[in-house]
Coordinates of C-alpha atoms in Angstrom, one line a residue:
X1 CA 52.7 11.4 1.3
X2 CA 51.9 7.7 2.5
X3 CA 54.7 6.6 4.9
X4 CA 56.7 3.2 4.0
X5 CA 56.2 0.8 6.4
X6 CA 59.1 -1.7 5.4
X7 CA 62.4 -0.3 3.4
X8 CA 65.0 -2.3 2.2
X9 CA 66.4 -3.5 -1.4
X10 CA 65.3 -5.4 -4.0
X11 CA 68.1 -7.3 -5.9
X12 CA 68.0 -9.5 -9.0
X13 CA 71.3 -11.0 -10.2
X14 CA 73.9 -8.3 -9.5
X15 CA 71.5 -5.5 -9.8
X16 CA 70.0 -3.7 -6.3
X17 CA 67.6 -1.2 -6.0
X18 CA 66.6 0.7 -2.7
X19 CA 62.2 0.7 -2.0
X20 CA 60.1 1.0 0.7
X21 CA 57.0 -0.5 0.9
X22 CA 53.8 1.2 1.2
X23 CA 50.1 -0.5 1.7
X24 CA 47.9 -0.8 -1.4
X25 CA 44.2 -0.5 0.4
X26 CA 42.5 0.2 3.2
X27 CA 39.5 -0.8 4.9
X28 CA 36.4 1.3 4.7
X29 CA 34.3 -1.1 7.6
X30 CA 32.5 0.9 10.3
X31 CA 34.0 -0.2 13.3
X32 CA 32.5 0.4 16.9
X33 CA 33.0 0.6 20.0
X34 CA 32.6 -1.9 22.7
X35 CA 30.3 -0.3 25.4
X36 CA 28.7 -1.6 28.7
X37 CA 24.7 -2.8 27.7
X38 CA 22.3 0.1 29.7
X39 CA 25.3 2.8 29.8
X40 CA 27.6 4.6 27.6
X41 CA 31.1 2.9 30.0
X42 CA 33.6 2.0 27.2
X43 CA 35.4 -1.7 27.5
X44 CA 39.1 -1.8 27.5
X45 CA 41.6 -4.9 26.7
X46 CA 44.3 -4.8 29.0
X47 CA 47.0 -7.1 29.2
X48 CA 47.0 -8.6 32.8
X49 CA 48.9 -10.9 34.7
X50 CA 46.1 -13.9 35.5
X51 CA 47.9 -14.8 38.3
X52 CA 48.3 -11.6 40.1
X53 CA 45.5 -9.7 38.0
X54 CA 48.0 -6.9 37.6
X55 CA 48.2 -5.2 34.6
X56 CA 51.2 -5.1 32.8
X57 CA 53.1 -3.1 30.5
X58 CA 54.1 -4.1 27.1
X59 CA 58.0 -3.5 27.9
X60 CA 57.3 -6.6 30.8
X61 CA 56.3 -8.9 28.2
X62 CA 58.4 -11.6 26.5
X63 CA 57.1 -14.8 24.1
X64 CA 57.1 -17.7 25.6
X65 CA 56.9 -21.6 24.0
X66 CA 54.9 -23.9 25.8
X67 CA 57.2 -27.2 26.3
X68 CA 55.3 -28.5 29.0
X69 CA 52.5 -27.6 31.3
X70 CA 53.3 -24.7 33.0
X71 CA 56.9 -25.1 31.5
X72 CA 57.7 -22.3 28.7
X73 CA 61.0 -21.4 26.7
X74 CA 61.0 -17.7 26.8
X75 CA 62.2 -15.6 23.6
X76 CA 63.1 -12.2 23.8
X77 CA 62.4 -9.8 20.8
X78 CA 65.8 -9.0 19.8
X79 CA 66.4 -12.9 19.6
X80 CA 64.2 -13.3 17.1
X81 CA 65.7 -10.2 15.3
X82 CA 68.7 -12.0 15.2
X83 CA 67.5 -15.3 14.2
X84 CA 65.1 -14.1 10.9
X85 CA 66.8 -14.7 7.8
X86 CA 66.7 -11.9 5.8
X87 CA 68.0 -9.7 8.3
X88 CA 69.8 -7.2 5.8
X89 CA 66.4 -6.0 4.9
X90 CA 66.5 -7.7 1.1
X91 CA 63.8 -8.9 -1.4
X92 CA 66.3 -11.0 -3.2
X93 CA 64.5 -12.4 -6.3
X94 CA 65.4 -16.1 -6.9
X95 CA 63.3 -17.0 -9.6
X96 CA 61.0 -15.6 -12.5
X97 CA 58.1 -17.4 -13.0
X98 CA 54.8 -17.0 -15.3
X99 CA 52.3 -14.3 -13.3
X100 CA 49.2 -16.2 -14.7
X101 CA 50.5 -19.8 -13.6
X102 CA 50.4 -18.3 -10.0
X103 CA 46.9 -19.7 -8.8
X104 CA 44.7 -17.0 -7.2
X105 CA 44.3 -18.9 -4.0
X106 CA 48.1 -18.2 -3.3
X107 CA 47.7 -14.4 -3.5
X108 CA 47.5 -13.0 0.2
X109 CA 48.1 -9.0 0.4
X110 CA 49.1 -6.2 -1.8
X111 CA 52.0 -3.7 -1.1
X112 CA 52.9 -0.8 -3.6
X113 CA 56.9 -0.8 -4.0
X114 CA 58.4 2.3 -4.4
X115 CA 61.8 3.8 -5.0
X116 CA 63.8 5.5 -2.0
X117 CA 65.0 8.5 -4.2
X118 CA 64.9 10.1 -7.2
X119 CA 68.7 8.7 -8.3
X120 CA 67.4 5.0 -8.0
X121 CA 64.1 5.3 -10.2
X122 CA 65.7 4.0 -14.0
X123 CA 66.9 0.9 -12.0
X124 CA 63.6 0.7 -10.6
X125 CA 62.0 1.5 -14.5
X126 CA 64.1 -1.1 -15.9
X127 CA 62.8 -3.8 -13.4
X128 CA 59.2 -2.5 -14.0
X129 CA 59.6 -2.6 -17.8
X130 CA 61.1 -6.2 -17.8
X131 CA 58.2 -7.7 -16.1
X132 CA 55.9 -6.2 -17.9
X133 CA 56.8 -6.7 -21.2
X134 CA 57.6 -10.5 -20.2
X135 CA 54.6 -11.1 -17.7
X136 CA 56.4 -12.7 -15.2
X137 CA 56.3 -12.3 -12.0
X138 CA 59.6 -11.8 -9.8
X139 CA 59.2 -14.5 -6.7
X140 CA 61.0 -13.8 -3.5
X141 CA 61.4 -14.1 0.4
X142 CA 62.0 -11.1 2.9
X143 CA 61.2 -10.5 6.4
X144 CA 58.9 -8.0 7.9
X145 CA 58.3 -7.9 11.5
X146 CA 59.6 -11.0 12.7
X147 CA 57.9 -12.9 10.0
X148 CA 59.0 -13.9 6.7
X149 CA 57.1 -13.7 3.2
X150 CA 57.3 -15.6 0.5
X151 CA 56.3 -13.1 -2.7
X152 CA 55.4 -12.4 -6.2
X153 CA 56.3 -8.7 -7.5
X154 CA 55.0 -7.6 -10.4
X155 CA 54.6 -5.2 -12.8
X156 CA 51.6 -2.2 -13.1
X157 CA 51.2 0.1 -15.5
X158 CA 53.2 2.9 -13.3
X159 CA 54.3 0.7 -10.6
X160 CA 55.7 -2.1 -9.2
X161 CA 53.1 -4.2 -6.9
X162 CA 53.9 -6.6 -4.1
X163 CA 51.7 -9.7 -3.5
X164 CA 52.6 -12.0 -0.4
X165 CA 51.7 -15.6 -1.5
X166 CA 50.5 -17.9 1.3
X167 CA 53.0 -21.0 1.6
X168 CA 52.1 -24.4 -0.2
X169 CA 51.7 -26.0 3.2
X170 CA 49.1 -23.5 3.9
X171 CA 46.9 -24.1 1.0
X172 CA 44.1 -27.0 1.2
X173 CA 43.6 -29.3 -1.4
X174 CA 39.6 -29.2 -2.2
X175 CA 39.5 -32.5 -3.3
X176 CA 40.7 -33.1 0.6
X177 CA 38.7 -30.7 2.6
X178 CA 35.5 -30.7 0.6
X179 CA 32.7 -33.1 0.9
X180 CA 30.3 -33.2 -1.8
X181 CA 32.1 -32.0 -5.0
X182 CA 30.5 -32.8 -8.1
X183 CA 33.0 -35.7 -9.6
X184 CA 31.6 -35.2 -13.5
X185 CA 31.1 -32.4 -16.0
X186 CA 27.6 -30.5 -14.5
X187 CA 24.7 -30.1 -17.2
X188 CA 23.7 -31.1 -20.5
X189 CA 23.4 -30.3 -23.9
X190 CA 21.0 -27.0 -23.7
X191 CA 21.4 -26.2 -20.6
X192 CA 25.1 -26.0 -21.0
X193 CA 24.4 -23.9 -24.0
X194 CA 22.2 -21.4 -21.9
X195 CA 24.5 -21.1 -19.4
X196 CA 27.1 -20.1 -21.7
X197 CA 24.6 -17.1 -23.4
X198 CA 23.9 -16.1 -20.0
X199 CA 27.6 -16.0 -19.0
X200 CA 27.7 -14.3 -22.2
X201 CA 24.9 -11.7 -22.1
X202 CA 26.4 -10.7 -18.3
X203 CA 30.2 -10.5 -19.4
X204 CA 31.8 -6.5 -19.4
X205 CA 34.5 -5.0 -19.0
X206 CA 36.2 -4.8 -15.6
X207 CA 35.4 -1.5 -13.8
X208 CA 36.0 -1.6 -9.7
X209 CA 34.3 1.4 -9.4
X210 CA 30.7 0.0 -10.7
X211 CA 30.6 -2.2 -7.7
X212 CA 30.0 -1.1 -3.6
X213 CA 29.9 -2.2 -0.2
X214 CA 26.0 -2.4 0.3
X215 CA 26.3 -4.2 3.8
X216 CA 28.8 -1.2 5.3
X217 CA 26.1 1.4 3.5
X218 CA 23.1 -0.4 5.5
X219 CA 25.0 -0.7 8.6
X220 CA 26.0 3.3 8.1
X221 CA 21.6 3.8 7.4
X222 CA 21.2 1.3 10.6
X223 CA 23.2 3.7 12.6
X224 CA 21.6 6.8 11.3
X225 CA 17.8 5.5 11.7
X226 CA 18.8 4.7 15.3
X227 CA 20.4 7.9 16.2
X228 CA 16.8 9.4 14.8
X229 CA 14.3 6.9 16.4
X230 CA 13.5 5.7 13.1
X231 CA 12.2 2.1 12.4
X232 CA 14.4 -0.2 11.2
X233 CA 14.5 -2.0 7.6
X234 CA 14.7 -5.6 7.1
X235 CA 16.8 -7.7 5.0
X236 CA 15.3 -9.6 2.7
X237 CA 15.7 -13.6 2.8
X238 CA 18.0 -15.4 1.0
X239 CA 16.4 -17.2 -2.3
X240 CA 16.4 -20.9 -2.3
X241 CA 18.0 -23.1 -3.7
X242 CA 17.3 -24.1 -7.5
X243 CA 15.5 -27.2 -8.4
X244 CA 17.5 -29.3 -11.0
X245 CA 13.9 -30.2 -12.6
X246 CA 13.5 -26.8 -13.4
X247 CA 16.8 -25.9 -14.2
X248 CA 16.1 -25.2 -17.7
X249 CA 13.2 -22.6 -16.8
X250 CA 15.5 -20.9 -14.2
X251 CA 18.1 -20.4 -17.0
X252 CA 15.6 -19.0 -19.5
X253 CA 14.2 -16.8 -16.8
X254 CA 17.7 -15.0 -16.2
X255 CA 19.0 -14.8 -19.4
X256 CA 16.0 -12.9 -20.7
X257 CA 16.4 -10.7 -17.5
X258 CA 20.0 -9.8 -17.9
X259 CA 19.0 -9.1 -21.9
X260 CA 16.4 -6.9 -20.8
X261 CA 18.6 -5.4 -18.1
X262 CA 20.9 -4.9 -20.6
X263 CA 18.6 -3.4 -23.7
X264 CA 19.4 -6.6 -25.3
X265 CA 16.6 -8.6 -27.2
X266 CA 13.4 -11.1 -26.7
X267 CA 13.0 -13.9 -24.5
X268 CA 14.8 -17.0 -25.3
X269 CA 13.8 -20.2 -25.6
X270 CA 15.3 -24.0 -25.1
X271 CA 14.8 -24.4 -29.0
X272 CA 16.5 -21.1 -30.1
X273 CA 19.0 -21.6 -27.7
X274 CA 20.0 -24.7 -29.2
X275 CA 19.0 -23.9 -32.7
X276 CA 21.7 -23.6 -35.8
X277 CA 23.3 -20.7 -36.1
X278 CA 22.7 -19.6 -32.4
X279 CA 20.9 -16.2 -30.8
X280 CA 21.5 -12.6 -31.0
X281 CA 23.2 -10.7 -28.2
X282 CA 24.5 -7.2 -27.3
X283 CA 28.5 -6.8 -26.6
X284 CA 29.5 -4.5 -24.1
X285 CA 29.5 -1.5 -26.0
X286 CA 25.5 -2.4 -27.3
X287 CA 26.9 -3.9 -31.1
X288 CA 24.9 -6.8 -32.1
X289 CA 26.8 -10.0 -32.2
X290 CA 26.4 -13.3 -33.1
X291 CA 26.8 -16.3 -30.4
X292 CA 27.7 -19.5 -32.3
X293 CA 25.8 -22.4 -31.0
X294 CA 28.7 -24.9 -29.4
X295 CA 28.4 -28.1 -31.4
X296 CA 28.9 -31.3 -29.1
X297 CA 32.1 -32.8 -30.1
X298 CA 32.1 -36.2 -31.7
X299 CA 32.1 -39.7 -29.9
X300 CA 35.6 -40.7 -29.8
X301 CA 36.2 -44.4 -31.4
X302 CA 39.2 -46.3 -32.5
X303 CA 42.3 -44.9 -32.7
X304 CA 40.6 -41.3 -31.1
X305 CA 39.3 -42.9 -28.4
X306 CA 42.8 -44.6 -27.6
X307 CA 44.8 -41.7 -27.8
X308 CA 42.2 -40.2 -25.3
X309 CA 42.5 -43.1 -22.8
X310 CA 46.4 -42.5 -23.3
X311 CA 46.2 -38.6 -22.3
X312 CA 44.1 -39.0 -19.1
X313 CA 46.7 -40.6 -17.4
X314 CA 50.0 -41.1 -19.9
X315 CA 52.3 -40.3 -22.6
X316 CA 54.0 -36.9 -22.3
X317 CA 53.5 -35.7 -25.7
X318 CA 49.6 -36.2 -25.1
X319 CA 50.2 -34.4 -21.9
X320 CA 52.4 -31.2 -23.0
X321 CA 49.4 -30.6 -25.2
X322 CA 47.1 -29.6 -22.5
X323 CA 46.2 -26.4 -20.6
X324 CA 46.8 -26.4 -17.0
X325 CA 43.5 -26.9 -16.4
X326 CA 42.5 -29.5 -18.3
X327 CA 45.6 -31.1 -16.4
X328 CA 44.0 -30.6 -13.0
X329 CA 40.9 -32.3 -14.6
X330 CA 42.8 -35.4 -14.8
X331 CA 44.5 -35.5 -11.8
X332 CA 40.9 -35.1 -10.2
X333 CA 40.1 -37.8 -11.7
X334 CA 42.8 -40.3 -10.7
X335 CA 42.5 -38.3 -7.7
X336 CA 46.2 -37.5 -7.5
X337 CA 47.2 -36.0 -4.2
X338 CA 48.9 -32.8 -3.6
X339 CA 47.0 -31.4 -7.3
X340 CA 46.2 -28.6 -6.3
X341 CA 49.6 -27.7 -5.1
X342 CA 51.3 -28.8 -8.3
X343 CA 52.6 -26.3 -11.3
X344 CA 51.4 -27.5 -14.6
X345 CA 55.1 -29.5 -14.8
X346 CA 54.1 -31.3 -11.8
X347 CA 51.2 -32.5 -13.1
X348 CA 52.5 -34.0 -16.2
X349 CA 55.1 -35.6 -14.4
X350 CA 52.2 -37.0 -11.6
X351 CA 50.1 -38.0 -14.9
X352 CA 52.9 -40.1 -16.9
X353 CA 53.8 -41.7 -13.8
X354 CA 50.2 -42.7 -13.2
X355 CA 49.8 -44.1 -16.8
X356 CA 53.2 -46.0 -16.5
X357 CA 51.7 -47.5 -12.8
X358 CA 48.2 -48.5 -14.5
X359 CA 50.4 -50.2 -18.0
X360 CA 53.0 -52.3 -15.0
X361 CA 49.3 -53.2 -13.3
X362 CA 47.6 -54.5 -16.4
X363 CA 50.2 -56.3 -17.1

């Protein structure tokens, strides 16, 4: 039986349940040793004192905060025990939010929650049950090993799961950090179209258990030709990049390949892929389907292309009527900063307020 390595209580309003946390994965790398080059010496860290060069032990050793050179507050472990908030071991749940407006970039690690006892599992049902029925996600802080986590727990089939969320200060904006990002919609036309059928004729079902570590698996045959006095495989070398001139060819060329990887049908064309009434494919269980073609949408004019003009930047209503995403379009495009950090009210609010700024500055 897996060993919790955090226990404590989780508590929402008035009600408390007693867990213990357990870890979700583990890590299949193949790890090695450090050795000496021409002998089989291992290499050890040590912890050692760089003035003396004598080694100490770990029950000698204290933090210490640089406030000057060679100047350092020192912090014993137990202060810091006493100083975490949390202290009393909780998971207190504050708020309940929507698990899909979480953004994946926020989700760190995974913990498996579990009840500490057999008398505290139809508390720890009932919490289960109300997430998943609602699918929301409870969010909460708690400290674990002098550190504190801000969380999302949520609900799994049999369990409840524990995701650590990286803080908002600790999440780049793209728009910020990275150079070169395409400002407009990518592609045209047909070759949107073909990219959609090939998105298409790849899409399944998710399995985890279809996919493998092929880099640990060549570094475990690396190993074993070695050991042998076998000769060594290459890797092969990356492919380059594709040409935007023949873009169109490239497309054509994988989506009859994943068709014919997938026992699907001939080889497609530009004109049949834009041609009425679209092209057959196979679903994911091999059933013939049909894959509309995507008409263009009309130019906007007039009154249409007002009430555009009005929702890119302005007017709540407009606003309240859009996805998330399409949100974070528009703030990309005014370049609002802090986007990326903002929940889907945020953005509306950062949107109006940008329309009313533009209205004050035609004026």
């Amino acid at each position: 039986m897996a060993r919790a390595i955090w226990t404590g209580v989780i508590t929402f309003g008035l009600v408390t349940v007693p867990v213990g946390l357990h870890t979700a994965t583990e890590d299949h790398t193949v790890h090695f040793h450090q050795l000496q080059r021409g002998t089989s010496d291992r290499i050890r860290n040590r912890r050692v004192n760089e003035r003396t060069g004598d080694e100490v032990g770990t029950g000698d050793i204290v933090k210490g905060f640089e406030v000057g050179e060679g100047e350092y507050v020192v912090v014993e472990p137990d202060e810091l025990d006493e100083v975490a908030p949390g202290r009393s071991q909780s998971i207190e749940i504050s708020d309940f939010v929507d698990l899909d407006a979480i953004e994946p970039v926020y989700f760190d690690r995974t913990y498996y929650v579990a009840p500490r006892g057999k008398e505290y599992t139809k508390v720890y049902e009932l919490l289960r049950a109300a997430l998943l029925q609602t699918g929301k996600a409870g969010i909460a802080t708690f400290v674990m090993r002098n550190k504190q986590y801000l969380t999302a727990l949520r609900a799994e089939d049999r369990v409840l799961v524990l995701q650590t969320l990286h803080w908002a200060d600790e999440v780049r904006d793209p728009g910020e950090e990275l150079p070169g990002l395409p400002s407009g919609k990518a592609g045209q036309g047909k070759q949107v179209d073909m990219a959609l059928q090939l998105v298409d004729a790849l899409s399944t079902d998710w399995d985890p258990k279809r996919y493998r570590d092929t880099y640990q698996e060549k570094v475990r045959e690396l190993v074993k030709a070695k050991a042998e006095g076998q000769e060594i495989a290459t890797a092969d070398a990356p492919p380059d990049a594709t040409n935007v001139i023949d873009l169109m060819k490239v497309l054509e060329g994988s989506l009859k390949a994943a068709r014919s990887g997938r026992g699907g049908g001939e080889e497609p064309t530009a004109e049949r892929a834009s041609a009425p009434g679209g092209s057959a494919r196979k679903t994911a269980d091999g059933r013939a389907a049909k894959t509309a073609k995507r008409k263009a949408p009309p130019k906007k004019t007039g009154a249409a292309s007002n009430r555009s003009r009005r929702a890119a930047t302005g007017g709540t209503r407009e606003l309240q009527k859009l996805s998330k995403a399409d949100l974070y379009q528009r703030a990309t495009e005014l370049e609002v900063p802090g986007r990326s950090k903002m929940s889907r009210e945020d953005l509306i609010d950062a949107l109006a307020g940008a329309g009313r700024r533009r209205k004050k500055s035609a004026a």
